[in-house]
Amino acid sequence: MELILTQPDDWHVHLRDGAAMQAVTPHTARQFKRAVIMPNLKPPVTTVMMALQYRERILGSLPSTCAFEPLMTLYLTDNTSAHEVSLAAQTPEIIGFKLYPAGATTNSDLGVSDLGKCRTALEAMQRLGVPLLIHGEVTDKTVDIFDREAIFIERILIPLRKDFPALKIVLEHITTRQAAQYVSEAADPIAATITPQHLLYNRNAIFSGGLRPHWYCLPVLKREEHRLALLAAATGGNTRFFLGTDTAPHARALKEHASACAGCFTGLHALELYAHAFEQAQALDKLEAFASFHGPDFYGLPRNRGIVTLKRQAWTIPEELPFLESGLVPLAAGETLNWRFSVS
Ligand code: NCD
Ligand code: ZN
């Protein structure tokens, strides 16, 4: 049995830089035609010039025949100027700005400390039609980590949308029933990406048989009721939900560490993981629109023309891939998947 899909895009990836980037970029470029590249490097990608240089490094890590298209994002800071926004708006290689609340996740220290400081940039983004991609978690340490997304919607997102109703927003890697519901019901223009790990696992996965750092990402996995709400959103045909893996490679030594880094590496087997989740929900017929149509339609880009094939064929996810000094452990390493990606 085979599943033939229009070639998909990944609307949220971390490719890192240098040798790490060289190791992971070919995996994403094998499955996806385009990918939205996160700007949380050290130092972060805050200007159009930096993003274009980063894009060249990404393309340089692939064979020149590869048709992969990186869609670059800029890291929003308290100091992002309206001028930088207008430069971004004129640069087709740039797809939007990424909002990291300062301290929310990996390399977010230089993120936004107070959205009030970004008013000029946000006004320019709204006026020029530049999308804002949001890591939607409050950073208030008194808020329980499992509630940070739901509280972000109440405290930050709803007021932001009152002030900037025409600003195009993608709520990235949503993890809760509240986020799925908000994105379904809110006024245009808003959409959300959903990762494979949040469709496949609930928070028990982090603790099953011992503490398992390879299942630790941010926003953290939630209760089963939230996983079910996300699965319903992804498989329900609603055009506001689309594929974004949030593949976030960290070397094994930094994952298997006393303070493990957050991030699941899914670049190797992204589509197979989604197919697994959609099959469990008996919704394989909804996978193509989620993976290949809703994203470009929201961003106003053409749908891809090529096709890819998933074959129904059991295979075992490798225990480790080469990556820097200590290797890279893919999500669910050693487990079996029923679908296997092949290029048509
Ligand atoms: C991401 C990373 O490692 O860059 N980690 C993660 O757990 N998702 C950062 C992010 O997207 O929050
Ligand atoms: Zn991410």
XYZ file of C-alpha atoms and ligand atoms in Angstrom:
357
model
C 0.000 0.000 0.000
C 1.161 3.513 -0.802
C 0.148 7.011 0.075
C 0.946 9.608 -2.574
C 1.009 13.203 -1.416
C 1.763 16.590 -2.912
C 5.232 17.392 -1.610
C 4.835 18.890 1.866
C 6.528 21.810 3.594
C 7.684 22.064 7.204
C 6.517 25.369 8.690
C 8.795 25.257 11.773
C 12.344 23.855 11.934
C 15.606 24.465 13.804
C 18.560 23.757 11.541
C 21.261 25.279 13.824
C 24.515 26.349 12.191
C 27.978 25.040 11.295
C 28.597 21.301 11.602
C 25.247 20.686 13.313
C 23.461 22.319 10.383
C 25.465 20.253 7.890
C 24.316 17.107 9.688
C 20.582 17.828 9.879
C 19.671 19.978 6.866
C 19.760 17.074 4.340
C 17.102 15.233 6.373
C 14.630 18.116 6.249
C 15.465 18.814 2.591
C 14.772 15.180 1.693
C 11.163 15.244 2.875
C 10.152 18.862 2.422
C 10.275 21.339 -0.449
C 10.281 24.382 1.834
C 10.846 24.931 5.533
C 10.465 27.892 7.854
C 13.836 28.307 9.550
C 13.862 29.449 13.174
C 16.242 32.307 14.027
C 17.311 31.247 17.555
C 21.008 30.953 16.784
C 23.743 32.389 18.978
C 23.712 35.311 18.307
C 20.098 35.357 17.090
C 19.211 36.227 13.500
C 17.858 39.736 14.007
C 18.440 41.422 10.649
C 17.618 40.765 7.009
C 21.334 40.728 6.247
C 22.011 38.034 8.864
C 19.068 35.969 7.625
C 20.239 36.101 4.014
C 23.738 35.049 5.056
C 22.308 32.197 7.157
C 20.189 31.145 4.178
C 23.318 30.919 2.036
C 24.999 28.710 4.648
C 21.939 26.432 4.701
C 21.914 26.141 0.904
C 25.677 25.558 0.997
C 25.126 22.468 3.153
C 23.090 20.832 0.366
C 24.039 19.590 -3.109
C 23.522 22.335 -5.700
C 20.901 20.178 -7.461
C 18.677 20.152 -4.364
C 15.504 22.227 -4.798
C 14.990 22.883 -1.081
C 13.843 26.418 -0.227
C 14.562 27.834 3.225
C 11.992 30.446 4.279
C 13.797 32.680 6.722
C 12.514 34.292 9.916
C 13.910 37.191 11.917
C 14.151 37.155 15.691
C 11.979 39.927 17.129
C 13.640 41.933 19.912
C 12.647 44.915 22.043
C 14.673 46.992 19.561
C 13.441 45.730 16.181
C 12.897 48.849 14.061
C 10.105 49.632 11.598
C 12.895 50.018 9.038
C 13.999 46.381 9.545
C 10.362 45.291 9.173
C 10.039 47.151 5.913
C 13.313 45.641 4.650
C 11.943 42.200 5.567
C 8.686 42.952 3.758
C 10.657 43.713 0.586
C 12.782 40.558 0.808
C 11.009 37.498 -0.618
C 13.398 35.106 1.187
C 12.043 36.355 4.554
C 8.692 34.949 5.645
C 8.133 36.679 8.975
C 9.303 37.535 12.485
C 9.493 35.109 15.389
C 8.434 36.222 18.839
C 10.236 34.480 21.686
C 9.195 35.820 25.063
C 12.591 36.383 26.769
C 13.603 33.238 28.637
C 10.832 30.992 27.241
C 13.076 28.425 25.552
C 16.474 27.576 23.972
C 18.397 30.752 23.020
C 15.547 33.098 23.864
C 17.479 35.316 26.308
C 17.491 38.164 23.809
C 13.798 37.740 23.067
C 11.061 40.227 23.837
C 10.905 41.393 27.453
C 7.674 43.332 27.002
C 5.535 43.406 23.849
C 4.791 47.055 24.607
C 8.355 47.760 23.440
C 7.569 46.264 20.014
C 4.612 48.472 19.101
C 6.379 50.258 16.257
C 7.604 46.985 14.761
C 4.187 45.326 15.178
C 2.424 48.284 13.557
C 4.796 48.030 10.593
C 4.250 44.261 10.362
C 0.488 44.698 10.397
C 0.616 47.461 7.794
C 3.010 45.613 5.469
C 1.442 42.156 5.860
C 4.480 40.553 7.516
C 3.450 37.541 9.642
C 4.336 37.160 13.327
C 5.225 33.613 14.413
C 4.738 33.166 18.137
C 6.236 30.930 20.796
C 3.125 31.163 22.954
C 4.189 30.666 26.551
C 4.352 33.117 29.426
C 7.706 33.211 31.175
C 6.323 34.089 34.606
C 8.056 31.500 36.791
C 5.131 31.498 39.211
C 2.935 30.015 36.462
C 2.934 26.223 36.355
C 4.886 25.013 33.308
C 1.882 23.018 32.071
C -0.300 26.172 32.113
C 2.067 28.586 30.378
C 0.479 28.295 26.943
C -3.137 28.655 28.077
C -2.198 31.684 30.191
C -0.249 33.221 27.301
C -3.447 33.207 25.243
C -5.365 35.057 27.958
C -2.662 37.506 29.041
C -0.747 38.244 25.847
C -2.373 36.921 22.686
C -5.930 38.177 23.148
C -4.800 41.733 24.058
C -2.257 41.703 21.185
C -4.972 40.794 18.702
C -7.247 43.550 20.033
C -4.471 46.058 19.354
C -3.409 44.571 15.999
C -6.467 42.798 14.575
C -5.068 42.597 11.033
C -1.640 41.257 12.045
C -1.123 37.816 10.519
C -0.254 35.374 13.318
C 0.932 31.776 13.474
C 0.795 30.303 16.937
C 3.681 27.850 16.780
C 3.729 24.277 18.071
C 0.432 24.431 19.955
C 0.099 21.916 22.778
C -3.255 22.479 24.497
C -7.000 22.171 24.043
C -7.202 25.898 24.822
C -4.866 26.814 21.949
C -6.632 24.529 19.473
C -9.969 26.004 20.484
C -8.737 29.592 20.377
C -7.222 29.183 16.913
C -10.391 27.468 15.614
C -12.719 30.167 16.851
C -10.764 33.431 16.680
C -11.188 36.001 13.915
C -8.849 35.884 10.892
C -5.899 36.024 10.238
C -4.550 33.325 12.568
C -3.261 29.779 12.172
C -1.218 27.244 14.155
C 1.422 24.609 13.588
C 1.309 21.232 15.330
C 4.322 18.951 15.926
C 4.324 15.161 15.577
C 5.306 14.652 19.214
C 2.279 16.559 20.480
C 0.008 14.414 18.269
C 1.608 11.134 19.336
C 2.420 11.511 23.023
C 1.114 12.896 26.257
C 3.292 13.905 29.201
C 3.493 10.343 30.525
C 6.004 9.719 27.726
C 8.564 11.888 29.533
C 8.395 9.718 32.644
C 7.694 6.238 31.367
C 10.194 3.732 32.805
C 12.461 6.568 34.027
C 13.096 10.178 33.052
C 13.356 10.292 29.248
C 15.008 13.501 28.042
C 14.463 12.708 24.358
C 10.735 13.309 24.947
C 11.400 16.693 26.549
C 10.637 19.698 24.396
C 9.097 23.120 24.863
C 6.255 23.720 25.111
C 6.326 20.511 27.148
C 4.011 17.560 26.341
C 0.654 17.886 28.085
C -2.163 15.647 29.383
C -3.990 13.155 27.144
C -7.049 15.427 26.797
C -4.804 17.999 25.119
C -3.229 15.458 22.770
C -6.718 14.367 21.716
C -7.769 17.980 21.081
C -4.664 18.546 18.920
C -5.262 15.333 16.993
C -8.858 16.406 16.354
C -7.612 19.817 15.166
C -4.935 18.364 12.858
C -7.197 15.726 11.338
C -10.385 17.800 11.225
C -9.699 19.452 7.868
C -9.636 22.984 9.346
C -7.368 25.063 7.103
C -5.934 26.957 10.082
C -3.874 23.977 11.260
C -0.768 22.807 9.459
C 2.467 20.859 9.740
C 5.419 22.293 11.664
C 7.711 19.699 13.199
C 9.739 21.949 15.513
C 12.573 19.492 14.860
C 15.176 20.744 17.346
C 18.437 18.788 17.353
C 20.664 18.770 20.428
C 23.712 16.515 20.778
C 23.094 13.370 22.826
C 25.429 14.593 25.572
C 23.307 17.719 26.069
C 20.034 15.788 26.066
C 21.261 13.091 28.439
C 22.410 15.696 30.905
C 21.565 16.853 34.431
C 19.752 19.814 32.889
C 18.671 18.373 29.568
C 18.108 20.720 26.627
C 14.563 20.985 25.310
C 13.876 19.732 21.804
C 12.919 16.573 19.897
C 14.770 15.680 16.706
C 12.211 14.616 14.081
C 13.904 15.788 10.886
C 14.765 12.206 9.932
C 11.255 10.762 10.071
C 8.854 13.689 10.257
C 6.302 12.572 7.681
C 6.316 8.998 8.916
C 5.556 10.207 12.458
C 2.655 12.324 11.224
C 1.357 9.412 9.115
C 1.505 7.217 12.230
C -0.567 9.744 14.189
C -3.089 10.307 11.392
C -3.462 6.555 10.870
C -4.184 6.028 14.570
C -6.940 8.631 14.216
C -8.189 6.886 11.028
C -7.628 10.105 9.158
C -4.889 9.351 6.631
C -7.073 11.019 3.999
C -6.600 14.326 5.859
C -2.798 14.186 5.940
C -2.136 15.766 2.544
C -4.072 18.976 3.213
C -2.469 19.360 6.660
C 1.032 18.703 5.323
C 0.907 20.301 1.889
C -2.015 22.726 1.396
C -2.994 24.649 4.528
C 0.478 26.122 5.144
C 1.104 27.671 1.720
C -2.524 28.805 1.518
C -2.207 30.694 4.822
C 1.122 32.275 3.885
C -0.111 33.147 0.377
C 2.494 30.974 -1.356
C 1.897 28.523 -4.203
C 1.302 24.864 -3.336
C 4.118 22.543 -4.373
C 3.859 20.617 -7.627
C 6.024 17.584 -6.879
C 4.824 14.450 -5.124
C 6.219 12.174 -2.433
C 5.316 8.628 -1.512
C 4.825 6.957 1.839
C 4.987 3.175 1.583
C 3.335 0.944 4.137
C 6.456 -0.819 5.290
C 7.604 -1.375 8.878
C 11.056 -0.003 9.758
C 12.954 0.719 12.929
C 13.985 4.262 13.815
C 17.797 4.252 14.231
C 19.216 4.576 17.737
C 21.556 7.376 16.738
C 22.679 9.510 13.809
C 26.093 11.138 13.343
C 26.095 14.641 14.873
C 28.972 16.628 16.359
C 30.933 14.602 18.936
C 28.200 12.706 20.734
C 25.574 11.777 18.118
C 21.906 12.658 17.714
C 19.037 10.552 19.015
C 15.873 10.755 16.893
C 12.526 10.889 18.657
C 11.292 7.361 19.445
C 14.672 5.819 18.523
C 14.491 2.028 18.313
C 10.705 2.004 17.839
C 8.904 0.772 14.740
C 7.017 2.947 12.292
C 4.553 1.530 9.765
C 5.121 4.100 7.032
C 8.308 4.806 5.175
C 9.072 7.888 3.130
C 10.380 7.529 -0.393
C 11.022 10.165 -3.043
C 8.947 9.659 -6.185
C 13.713 24.568 20.503
C 15.239 24.596 20.305
O 15.900 23.681 20.791
O 15.726 25.488 19.616
N 13.405 23.618 21.517
C 12.204 23.009 21.710
O 12.038 22.303 22.695
N 11.216 23.138 20.851
C 13.239 25.933 20.830
C 11.742 26.077 20.708
O 11.179 25.984 19.629
O 11.094 26.330 21.750
Zn 10.858 25.663 17.736
